[in-house]
PDB file of C-alpha atoms in Angstrom:
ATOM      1  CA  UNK R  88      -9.540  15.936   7.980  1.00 41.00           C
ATOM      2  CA  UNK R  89      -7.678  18.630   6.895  1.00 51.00           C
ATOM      3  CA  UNK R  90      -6.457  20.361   3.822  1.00 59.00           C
ATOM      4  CA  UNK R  91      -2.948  19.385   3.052  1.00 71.00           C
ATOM      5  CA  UNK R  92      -2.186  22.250   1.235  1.00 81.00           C
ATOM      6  CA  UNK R  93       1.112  22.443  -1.022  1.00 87.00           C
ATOM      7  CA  UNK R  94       2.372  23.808  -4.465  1.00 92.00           C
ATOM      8  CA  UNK R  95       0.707  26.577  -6.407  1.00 93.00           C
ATOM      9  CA  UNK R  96      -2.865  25.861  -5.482  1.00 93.00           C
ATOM     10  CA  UNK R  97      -1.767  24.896  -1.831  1.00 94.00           C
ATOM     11  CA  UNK R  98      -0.224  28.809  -1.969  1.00 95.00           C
ATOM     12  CA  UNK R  99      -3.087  30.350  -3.625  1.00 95.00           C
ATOM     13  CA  UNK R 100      -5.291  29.068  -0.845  1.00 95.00           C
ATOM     14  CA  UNK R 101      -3.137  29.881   1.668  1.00 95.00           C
ATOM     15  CA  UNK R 102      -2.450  33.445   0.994  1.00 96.00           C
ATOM     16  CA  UNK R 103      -6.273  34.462   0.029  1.00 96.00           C
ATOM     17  CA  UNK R 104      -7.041  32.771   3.389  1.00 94.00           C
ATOM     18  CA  UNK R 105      -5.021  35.501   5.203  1.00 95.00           C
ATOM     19  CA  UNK R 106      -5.530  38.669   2.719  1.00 97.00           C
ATOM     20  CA  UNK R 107      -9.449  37.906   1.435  1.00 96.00           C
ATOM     21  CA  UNK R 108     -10.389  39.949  -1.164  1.00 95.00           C
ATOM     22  CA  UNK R 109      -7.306  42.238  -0.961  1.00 96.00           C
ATOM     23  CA  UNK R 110      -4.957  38.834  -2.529  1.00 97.00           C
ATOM     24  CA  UNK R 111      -5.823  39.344  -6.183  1.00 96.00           C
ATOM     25  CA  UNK R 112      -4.798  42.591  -5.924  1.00 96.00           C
ATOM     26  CA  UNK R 113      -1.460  42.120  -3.974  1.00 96.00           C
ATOM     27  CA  UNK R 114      -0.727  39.078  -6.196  1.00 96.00           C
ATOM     28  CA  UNK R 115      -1.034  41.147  -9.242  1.00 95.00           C
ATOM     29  CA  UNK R 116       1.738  43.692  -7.715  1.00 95.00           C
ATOM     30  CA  UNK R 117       4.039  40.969  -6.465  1.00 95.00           C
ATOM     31  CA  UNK R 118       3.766  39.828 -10.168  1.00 94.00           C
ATOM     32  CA  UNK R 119       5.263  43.183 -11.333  1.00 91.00           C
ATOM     33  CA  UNK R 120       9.071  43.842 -11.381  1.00 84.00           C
ATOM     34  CA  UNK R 121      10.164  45.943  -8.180  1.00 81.00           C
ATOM     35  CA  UNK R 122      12.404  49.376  -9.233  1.00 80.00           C
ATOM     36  CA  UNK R 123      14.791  50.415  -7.001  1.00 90.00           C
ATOM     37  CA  UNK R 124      15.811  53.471  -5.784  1.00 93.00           C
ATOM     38  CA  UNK R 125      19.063  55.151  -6.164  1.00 93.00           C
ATOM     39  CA  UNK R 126      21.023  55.531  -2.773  1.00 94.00           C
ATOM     40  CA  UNK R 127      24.098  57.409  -2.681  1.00 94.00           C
ATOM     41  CA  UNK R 128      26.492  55.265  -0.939  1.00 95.00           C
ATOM     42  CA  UNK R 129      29.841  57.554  -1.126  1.00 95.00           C
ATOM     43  CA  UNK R 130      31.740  56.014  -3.524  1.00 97.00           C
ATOM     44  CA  UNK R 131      29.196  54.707  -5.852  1.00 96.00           C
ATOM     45  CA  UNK R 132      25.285  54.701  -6.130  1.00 96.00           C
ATOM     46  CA  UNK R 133      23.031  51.538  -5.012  1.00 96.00           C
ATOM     47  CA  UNK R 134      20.022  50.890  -6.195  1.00 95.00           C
ATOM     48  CA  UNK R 135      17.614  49.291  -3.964  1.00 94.00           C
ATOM     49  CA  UNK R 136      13.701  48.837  -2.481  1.00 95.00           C
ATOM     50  CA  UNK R 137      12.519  52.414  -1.214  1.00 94.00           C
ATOM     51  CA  UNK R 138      11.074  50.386   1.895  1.00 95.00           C
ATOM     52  CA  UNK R 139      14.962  48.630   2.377  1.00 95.00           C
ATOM     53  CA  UNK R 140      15.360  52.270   2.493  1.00 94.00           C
ATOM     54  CA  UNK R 141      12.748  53.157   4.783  1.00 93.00           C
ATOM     55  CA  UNK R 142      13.220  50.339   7.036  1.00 94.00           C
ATOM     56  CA  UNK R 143      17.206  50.552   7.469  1.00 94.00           C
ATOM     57  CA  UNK R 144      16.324  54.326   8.653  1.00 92.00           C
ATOM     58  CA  UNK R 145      14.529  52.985  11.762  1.00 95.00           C
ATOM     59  CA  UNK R 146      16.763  51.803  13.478  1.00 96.00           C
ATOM     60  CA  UNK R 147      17.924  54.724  15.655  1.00 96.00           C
ATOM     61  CA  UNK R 148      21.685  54.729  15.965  1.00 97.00           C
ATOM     62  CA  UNK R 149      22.317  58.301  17.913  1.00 95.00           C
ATOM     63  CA  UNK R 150      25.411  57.382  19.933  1.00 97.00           C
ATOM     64  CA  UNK R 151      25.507  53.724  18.813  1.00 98.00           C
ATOM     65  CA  UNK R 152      29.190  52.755  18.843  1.00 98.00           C
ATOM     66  CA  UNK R 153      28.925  49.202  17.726  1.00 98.00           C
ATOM     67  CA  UNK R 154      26.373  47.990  15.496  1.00 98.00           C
ATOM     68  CA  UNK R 155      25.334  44.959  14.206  1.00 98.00           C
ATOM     69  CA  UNK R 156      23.733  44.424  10.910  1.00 98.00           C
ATOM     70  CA  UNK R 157      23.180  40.111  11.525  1.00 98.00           C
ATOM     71  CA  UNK R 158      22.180  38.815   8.200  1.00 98.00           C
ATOM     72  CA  UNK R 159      23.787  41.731   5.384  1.00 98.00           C
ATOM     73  CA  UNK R 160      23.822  39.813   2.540  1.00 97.00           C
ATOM     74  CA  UNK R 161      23.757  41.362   0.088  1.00 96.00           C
ATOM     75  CA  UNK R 162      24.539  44.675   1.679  1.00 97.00           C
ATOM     76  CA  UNK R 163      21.911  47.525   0.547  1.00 97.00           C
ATOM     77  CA  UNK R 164      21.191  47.536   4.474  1.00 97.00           C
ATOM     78  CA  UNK R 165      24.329  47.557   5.166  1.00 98.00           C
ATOM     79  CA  UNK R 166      25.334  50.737   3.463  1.00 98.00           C
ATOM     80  CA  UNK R 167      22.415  52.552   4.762  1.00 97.00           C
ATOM     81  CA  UNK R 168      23.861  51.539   7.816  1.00 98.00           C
ATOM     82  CA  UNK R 169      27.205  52.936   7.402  1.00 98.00           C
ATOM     83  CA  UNK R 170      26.612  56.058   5.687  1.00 96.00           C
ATOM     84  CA  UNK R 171      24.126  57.407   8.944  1.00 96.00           C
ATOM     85  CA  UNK R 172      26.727  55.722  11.702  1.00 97.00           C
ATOM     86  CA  UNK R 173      28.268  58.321  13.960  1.00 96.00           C
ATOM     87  CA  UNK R 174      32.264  58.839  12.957  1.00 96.00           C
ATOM     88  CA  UNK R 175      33.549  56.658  15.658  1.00 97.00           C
ATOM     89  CA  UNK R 176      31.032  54.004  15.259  1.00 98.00           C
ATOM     90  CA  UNK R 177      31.733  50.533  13.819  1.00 98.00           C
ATOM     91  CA  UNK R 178      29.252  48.293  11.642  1.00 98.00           C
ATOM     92  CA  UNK R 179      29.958  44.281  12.036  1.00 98.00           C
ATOM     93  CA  UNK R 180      27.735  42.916   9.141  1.00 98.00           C
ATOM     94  CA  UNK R 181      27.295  39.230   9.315  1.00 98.00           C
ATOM     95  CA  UNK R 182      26.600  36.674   6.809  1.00 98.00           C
ATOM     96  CA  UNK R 183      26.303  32.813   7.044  1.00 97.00           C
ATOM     97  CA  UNK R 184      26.714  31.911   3.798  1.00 96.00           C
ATOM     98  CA  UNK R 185      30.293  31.866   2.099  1.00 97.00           C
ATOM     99  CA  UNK R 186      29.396  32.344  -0.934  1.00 97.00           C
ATOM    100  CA  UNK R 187      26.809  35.228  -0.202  1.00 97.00           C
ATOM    101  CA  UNK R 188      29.573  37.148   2.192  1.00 97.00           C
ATOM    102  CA  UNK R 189      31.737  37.576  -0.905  1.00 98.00           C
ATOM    103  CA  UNK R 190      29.491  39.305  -2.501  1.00 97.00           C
ATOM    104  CA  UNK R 191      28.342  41.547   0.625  1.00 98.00           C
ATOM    105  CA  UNK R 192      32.026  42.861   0.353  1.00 98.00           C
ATOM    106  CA  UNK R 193      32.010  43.363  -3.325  1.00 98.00           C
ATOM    107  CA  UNK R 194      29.344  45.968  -2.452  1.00 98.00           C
ATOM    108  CA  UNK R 195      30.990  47.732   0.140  1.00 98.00           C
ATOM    109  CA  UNK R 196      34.483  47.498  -1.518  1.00 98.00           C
ATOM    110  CA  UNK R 197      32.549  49.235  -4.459  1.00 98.00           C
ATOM    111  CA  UNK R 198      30.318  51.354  -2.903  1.00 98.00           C
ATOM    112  CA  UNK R 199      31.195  52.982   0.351  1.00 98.00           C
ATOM    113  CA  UNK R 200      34.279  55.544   0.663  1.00 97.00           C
ATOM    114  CA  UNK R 201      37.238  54.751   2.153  1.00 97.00           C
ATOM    115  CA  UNK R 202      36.839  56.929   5.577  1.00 97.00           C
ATOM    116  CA  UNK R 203      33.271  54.704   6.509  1.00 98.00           C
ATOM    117  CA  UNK R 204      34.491  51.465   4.609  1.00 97.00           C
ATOM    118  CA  UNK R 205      37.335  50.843   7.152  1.00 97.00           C
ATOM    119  CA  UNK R 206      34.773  51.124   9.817  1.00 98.00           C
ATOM    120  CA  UNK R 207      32.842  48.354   8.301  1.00 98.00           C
ATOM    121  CA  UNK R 208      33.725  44.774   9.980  1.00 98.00           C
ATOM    122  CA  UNK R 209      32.579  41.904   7.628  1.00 98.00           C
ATOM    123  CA  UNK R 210      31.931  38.390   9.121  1.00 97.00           C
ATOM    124  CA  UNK R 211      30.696  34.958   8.364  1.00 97.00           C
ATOM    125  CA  UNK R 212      28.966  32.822  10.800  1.00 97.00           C
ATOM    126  CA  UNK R 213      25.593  31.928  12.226  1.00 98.00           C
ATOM    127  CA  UNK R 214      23.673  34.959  13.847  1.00 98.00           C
ATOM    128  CA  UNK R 215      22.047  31.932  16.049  1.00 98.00           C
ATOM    129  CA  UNK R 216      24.862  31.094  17.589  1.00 97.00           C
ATOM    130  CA  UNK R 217      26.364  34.828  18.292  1.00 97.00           C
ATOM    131  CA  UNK R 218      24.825  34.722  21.350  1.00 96.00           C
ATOM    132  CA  UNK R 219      27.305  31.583  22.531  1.00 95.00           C
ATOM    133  CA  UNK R 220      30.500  33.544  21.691  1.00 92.00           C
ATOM    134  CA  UNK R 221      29.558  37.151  22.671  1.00 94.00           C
ATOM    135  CA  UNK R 222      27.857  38.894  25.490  1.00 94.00           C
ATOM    136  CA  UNK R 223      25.673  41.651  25.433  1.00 97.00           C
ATOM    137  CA  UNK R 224      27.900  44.162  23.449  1.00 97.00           C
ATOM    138  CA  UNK R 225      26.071  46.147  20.689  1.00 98.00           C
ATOM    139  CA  UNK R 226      24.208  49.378  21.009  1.00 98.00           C
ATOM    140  CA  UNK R 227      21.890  48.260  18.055  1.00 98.00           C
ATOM    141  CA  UNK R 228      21.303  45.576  15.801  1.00 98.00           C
ATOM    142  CA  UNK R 229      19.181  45.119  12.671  1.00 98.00           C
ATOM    143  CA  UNK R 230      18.059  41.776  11.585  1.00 98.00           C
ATOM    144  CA  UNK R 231      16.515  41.189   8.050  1.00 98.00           C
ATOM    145  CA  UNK R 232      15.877  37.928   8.280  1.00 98.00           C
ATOM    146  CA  UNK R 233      15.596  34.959   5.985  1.00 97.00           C
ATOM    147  CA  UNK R 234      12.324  34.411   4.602  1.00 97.00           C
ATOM    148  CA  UNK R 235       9.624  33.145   2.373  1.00 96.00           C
ATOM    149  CA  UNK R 236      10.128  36.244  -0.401  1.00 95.00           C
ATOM    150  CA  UNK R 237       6.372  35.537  -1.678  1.00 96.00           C
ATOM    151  CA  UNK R 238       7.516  37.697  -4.144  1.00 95.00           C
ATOM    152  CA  UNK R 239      10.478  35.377  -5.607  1.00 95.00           C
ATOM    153  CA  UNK R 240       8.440  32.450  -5.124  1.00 96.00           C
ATOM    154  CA  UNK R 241       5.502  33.835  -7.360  1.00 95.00           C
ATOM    155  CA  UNK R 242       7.703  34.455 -10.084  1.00 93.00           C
ATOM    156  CA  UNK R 243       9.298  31.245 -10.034  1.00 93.00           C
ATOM    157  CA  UNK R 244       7.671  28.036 -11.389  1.00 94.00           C
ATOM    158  CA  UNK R 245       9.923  25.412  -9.688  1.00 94.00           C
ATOM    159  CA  UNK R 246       9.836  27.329  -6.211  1.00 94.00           C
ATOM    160  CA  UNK R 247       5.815  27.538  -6.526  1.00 94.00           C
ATOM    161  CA  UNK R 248       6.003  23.476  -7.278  1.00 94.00           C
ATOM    162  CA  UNK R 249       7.677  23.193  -4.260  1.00 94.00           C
ATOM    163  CA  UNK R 250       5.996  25.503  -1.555  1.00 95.00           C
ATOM    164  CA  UNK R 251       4.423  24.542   1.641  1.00 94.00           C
ATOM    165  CA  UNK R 252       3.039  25.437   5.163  1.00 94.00           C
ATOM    166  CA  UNK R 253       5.684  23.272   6.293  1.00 95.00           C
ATOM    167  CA  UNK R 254       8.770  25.585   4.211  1.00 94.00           C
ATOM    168  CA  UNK R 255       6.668  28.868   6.307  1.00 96.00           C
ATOM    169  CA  UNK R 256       7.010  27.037   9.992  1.00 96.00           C
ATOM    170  CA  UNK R 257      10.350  26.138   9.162  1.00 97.00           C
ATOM    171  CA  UNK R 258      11.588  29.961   8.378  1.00 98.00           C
ATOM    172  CA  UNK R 259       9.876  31.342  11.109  1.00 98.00           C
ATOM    173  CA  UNK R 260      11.730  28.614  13.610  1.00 98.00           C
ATOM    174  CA  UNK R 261      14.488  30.052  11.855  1.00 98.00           C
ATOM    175  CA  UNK R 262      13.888  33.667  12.242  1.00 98.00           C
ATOM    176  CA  UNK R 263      12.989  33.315  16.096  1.00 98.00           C
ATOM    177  CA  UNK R 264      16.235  31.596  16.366  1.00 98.00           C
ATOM    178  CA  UNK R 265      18.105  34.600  15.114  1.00 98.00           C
ATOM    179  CA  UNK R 266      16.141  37.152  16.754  1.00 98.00           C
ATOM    180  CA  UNK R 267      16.264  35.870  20.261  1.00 98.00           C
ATOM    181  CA  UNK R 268      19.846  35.210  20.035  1.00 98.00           C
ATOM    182  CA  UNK R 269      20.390  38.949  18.828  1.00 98.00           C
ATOM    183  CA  UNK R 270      18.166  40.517  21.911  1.00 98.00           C
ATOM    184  CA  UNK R 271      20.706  38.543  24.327  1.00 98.00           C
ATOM    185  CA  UNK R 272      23.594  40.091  22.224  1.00 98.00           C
ATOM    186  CA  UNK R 273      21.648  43.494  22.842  1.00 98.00           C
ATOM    187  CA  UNK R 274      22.766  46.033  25.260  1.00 98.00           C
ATOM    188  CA  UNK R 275      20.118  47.538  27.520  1.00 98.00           C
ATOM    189  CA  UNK R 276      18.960  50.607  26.143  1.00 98.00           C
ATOM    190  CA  UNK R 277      20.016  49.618  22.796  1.00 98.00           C
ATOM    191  CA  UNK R 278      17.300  48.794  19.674  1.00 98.00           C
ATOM    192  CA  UNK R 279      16.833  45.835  17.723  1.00 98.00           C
ATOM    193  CA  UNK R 280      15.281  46.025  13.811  1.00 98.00           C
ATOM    194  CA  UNK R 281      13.478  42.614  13.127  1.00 98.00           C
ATOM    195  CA  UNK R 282      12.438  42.627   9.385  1.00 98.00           C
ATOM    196  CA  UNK R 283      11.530  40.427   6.618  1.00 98.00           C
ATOM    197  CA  UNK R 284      10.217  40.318   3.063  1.00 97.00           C
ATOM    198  CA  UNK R 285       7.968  38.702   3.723  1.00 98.00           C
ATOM    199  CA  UNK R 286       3.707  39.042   3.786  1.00 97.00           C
ATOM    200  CA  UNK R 287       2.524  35.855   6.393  1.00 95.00           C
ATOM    201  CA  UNK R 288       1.886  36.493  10.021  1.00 96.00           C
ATOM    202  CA  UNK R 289       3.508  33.439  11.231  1.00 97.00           C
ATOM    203  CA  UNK R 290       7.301  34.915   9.838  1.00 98.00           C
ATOM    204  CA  UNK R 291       6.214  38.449  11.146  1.00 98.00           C
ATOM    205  CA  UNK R 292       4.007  39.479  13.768  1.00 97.00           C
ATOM    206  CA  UNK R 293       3.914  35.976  15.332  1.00 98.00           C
ATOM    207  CA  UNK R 294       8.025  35.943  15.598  1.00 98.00           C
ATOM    208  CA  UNK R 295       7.869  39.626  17.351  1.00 98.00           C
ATOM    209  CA  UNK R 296       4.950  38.784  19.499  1.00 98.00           C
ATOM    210  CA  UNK R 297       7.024  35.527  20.454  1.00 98.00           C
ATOM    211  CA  UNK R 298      10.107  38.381  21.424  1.00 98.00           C
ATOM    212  CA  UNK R 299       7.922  40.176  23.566  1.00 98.00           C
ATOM    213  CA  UNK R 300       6.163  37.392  25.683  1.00 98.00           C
ATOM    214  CA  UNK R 301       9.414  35.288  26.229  1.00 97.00           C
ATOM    215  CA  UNK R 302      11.331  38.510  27.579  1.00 98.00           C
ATOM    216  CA  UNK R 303       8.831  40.267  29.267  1.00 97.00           C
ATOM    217  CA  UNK R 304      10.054  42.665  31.493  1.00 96.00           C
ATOM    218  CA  UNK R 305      12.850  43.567  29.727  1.00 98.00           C
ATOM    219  CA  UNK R 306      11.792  44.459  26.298  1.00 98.00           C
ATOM    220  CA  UNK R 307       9.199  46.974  25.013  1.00 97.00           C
ATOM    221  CA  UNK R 308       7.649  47.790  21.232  1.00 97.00           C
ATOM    222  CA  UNK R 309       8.430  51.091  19.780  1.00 97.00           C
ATOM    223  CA  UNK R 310       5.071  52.220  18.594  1.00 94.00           C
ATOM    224  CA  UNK R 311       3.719  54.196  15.675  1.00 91.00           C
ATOM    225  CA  UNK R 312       4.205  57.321  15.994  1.00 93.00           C
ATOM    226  CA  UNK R 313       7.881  56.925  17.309  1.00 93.00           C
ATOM    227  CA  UNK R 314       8.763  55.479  14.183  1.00 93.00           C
ATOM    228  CA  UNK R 315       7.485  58.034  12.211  1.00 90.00           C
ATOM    229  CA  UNK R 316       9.082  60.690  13.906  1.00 91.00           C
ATOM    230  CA  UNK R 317      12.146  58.193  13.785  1.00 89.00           C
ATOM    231  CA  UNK R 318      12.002  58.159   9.972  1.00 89.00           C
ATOM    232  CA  UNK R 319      11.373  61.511   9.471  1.00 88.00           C
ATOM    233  CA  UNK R 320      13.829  62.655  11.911  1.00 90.00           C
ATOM    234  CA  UNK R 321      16.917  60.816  10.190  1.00 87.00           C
ATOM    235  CA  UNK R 322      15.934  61.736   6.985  1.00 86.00           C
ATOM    236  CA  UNK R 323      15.844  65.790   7.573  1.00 88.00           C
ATOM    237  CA  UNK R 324      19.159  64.717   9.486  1.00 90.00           C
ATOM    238  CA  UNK R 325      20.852  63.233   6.120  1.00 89.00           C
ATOM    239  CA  UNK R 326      19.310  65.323   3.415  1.00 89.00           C
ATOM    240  CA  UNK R 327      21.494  64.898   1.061  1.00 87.00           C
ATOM    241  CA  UNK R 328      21.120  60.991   1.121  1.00 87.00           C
ATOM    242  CA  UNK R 329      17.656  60.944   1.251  1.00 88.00           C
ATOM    243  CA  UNK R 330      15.969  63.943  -0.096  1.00 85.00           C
ATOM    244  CA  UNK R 331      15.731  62.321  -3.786  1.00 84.00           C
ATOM    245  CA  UNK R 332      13.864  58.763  -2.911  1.00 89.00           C
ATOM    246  CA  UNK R 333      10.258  58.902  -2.399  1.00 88.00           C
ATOM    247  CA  UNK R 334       9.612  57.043   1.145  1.00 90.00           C
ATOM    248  CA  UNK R 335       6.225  54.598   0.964  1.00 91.00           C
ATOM    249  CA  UNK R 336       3.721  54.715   3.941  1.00 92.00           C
ATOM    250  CA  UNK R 337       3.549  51.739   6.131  1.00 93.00           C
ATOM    251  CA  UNK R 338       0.654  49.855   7.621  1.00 94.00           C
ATOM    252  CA  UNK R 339      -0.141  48.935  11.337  1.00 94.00           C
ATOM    253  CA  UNK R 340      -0.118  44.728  11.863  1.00 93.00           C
ATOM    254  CA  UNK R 341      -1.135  43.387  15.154  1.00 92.00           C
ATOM    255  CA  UNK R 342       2.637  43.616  16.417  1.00 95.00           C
ATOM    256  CA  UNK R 343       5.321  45.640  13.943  1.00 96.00           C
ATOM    257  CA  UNK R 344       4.171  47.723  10.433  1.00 97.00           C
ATOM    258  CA  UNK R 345       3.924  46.224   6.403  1.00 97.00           C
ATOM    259  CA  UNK R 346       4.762  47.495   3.590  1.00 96.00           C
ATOM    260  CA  UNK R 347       2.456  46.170   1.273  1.00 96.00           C
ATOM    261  CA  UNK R 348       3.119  46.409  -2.842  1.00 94.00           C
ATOM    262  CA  UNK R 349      -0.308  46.938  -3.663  1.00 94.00           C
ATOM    263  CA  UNK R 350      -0.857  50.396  -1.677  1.00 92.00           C
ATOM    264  CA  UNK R 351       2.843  51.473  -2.360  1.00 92.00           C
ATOM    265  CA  UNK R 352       3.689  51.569  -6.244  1.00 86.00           C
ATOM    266  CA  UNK R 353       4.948  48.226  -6.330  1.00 86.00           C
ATOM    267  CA  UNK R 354       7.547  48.818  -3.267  1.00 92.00           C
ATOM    268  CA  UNK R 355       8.157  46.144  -0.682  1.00 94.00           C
ATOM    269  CA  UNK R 356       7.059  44.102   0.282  1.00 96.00           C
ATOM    270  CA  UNK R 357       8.157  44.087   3.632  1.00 97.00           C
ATOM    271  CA  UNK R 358       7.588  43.539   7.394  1.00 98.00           C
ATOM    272  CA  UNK R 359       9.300  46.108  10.035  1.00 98.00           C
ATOM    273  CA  UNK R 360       9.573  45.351  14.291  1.00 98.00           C
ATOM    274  CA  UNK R 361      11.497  47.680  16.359  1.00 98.00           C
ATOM    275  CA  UNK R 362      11.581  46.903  19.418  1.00 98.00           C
ATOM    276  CA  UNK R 363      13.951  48.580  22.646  1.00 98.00           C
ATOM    277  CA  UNK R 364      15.744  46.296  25.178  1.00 98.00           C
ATOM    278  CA  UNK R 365      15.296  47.381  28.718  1.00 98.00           C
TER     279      UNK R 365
END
């Protein structure tokens, strides 16, 4: 019969099962405190993850008119986002919770200038269900999706009590719901950012591997070396936003790229998937 594995010993075995030998070591950094990184936001600096950073530079938005950031919350994406948008571009940044939209626009209110801030369309509703209300309309989208946060669960006691295989299926149901619902929102052409915080196959590669089966055909993964150039590319192209932070390297899963905290001074962690709709 097997294992029913749950709670802190149920996670233990459960993450060493996937890393091996590398866990201890990733533990240990998921233990530490993450430092952000200063981002110069216009009207006031952010500080944030240098791989938020990384990641929300991806997403290529070179004549992208209306953009979607799907789940903003609680908005360091979302002025990364803004500040590299062209000057006639928009930014609709989406929340479902109430409670969590309120304070995604407390941080643009504070942070971005007037000029970009007015361009910045704030709304709260269910990414899943965008695709019943709108057709394919946005140039690109970025999805950081809700997720385990290994991270947040180490360091807290009652969330470790209460972890499960089941809470990982669950989220990644979750995640595929949101993703697949902003491909169909996707123009052709356009680019869609899947990313999470989290370290387990099943909520990463799994979901994007999932993307590229059920719409194949029409969708293709943007490889390595495109997203290098991609990276490097935007940040020559915004120097005086980026030249100060100190970008991590990223690692090659089976379908997307990691951050992991343990190679990268404690940044991340956290899972990237670009993929371009055809």
């Amino acid at each position: 019969m097997k294992e029913k594995l749950s709670g802190a010993q149920g996670f233990e075995k459960y993450y060493s099962s996937i890393f091996a030998a590398r866990w201890e070591k990733l533990k240990t950094a998921l233990l530490q405190e993450s430092e952000g990184v200063p981002f110069d936001a216009g009207a006031k600096t952010y500080f944030l993850d240098s791989a938020s950073v990384l990641v929300a530079l991806t997403l290529p938005l070179d004549g992208a008119k209306k953009i979607l950031d799907m789940c903003a919350a609680p908005g360091g994406k979302t002025l990364v986002l803004a500040r590299r948008m062209e000057d006639d571009a928009e930014l609709f940044s989406n929340e479902l919770s109430f409670e969590r939209k309120c304070r995604l626009e407390r941080v643009v209110a504070e942070h971005l200038l007037p000029d970009v801030k007015e361009r910045v369309k704030i709304t709260c509703g269910d990414g899943a269900l965008l695709c019943k209300k709108q057709d394919a309309i946005y140039d690109a989208i970025l999805l950081d999706a809700p997720c385990s946060s290994e991270r947040h669960v180490l360091s807290s006691p009652k969330y470790l009590r209460e972890w499960s295989p089941a809470r990982v299926r669950s989220l990644a149901m979750r995640q595929w719901s949101l993703l697949s619902s902003a491909f169909r929102i996707l123009k052709s052409g356009g680019f869609l950012l899947y990313s999470t915080c989290a370290i387990s196959d099943e909520e990463n590669s799994c979901v994007a591997k999932r993307l590229l089966e059920k719409f194949k055909g029409k969708v293709r993964a943007v490889e390595f070396d495109e997203i290098r150039i991609l990276q490097e590319s935007n940040a020559k192209k915004f120097p005086e936003l980026f030249s100060k932070i100190e970008f991590p390297s990223f690692e090659k899963n089976e379908f997307g790229f990691s951050v992991l905290s343990d190679a990268q001074k404690n940044s991340g962690p956290i899972y990237f998937f670009l993929a371009e709709k055809l």
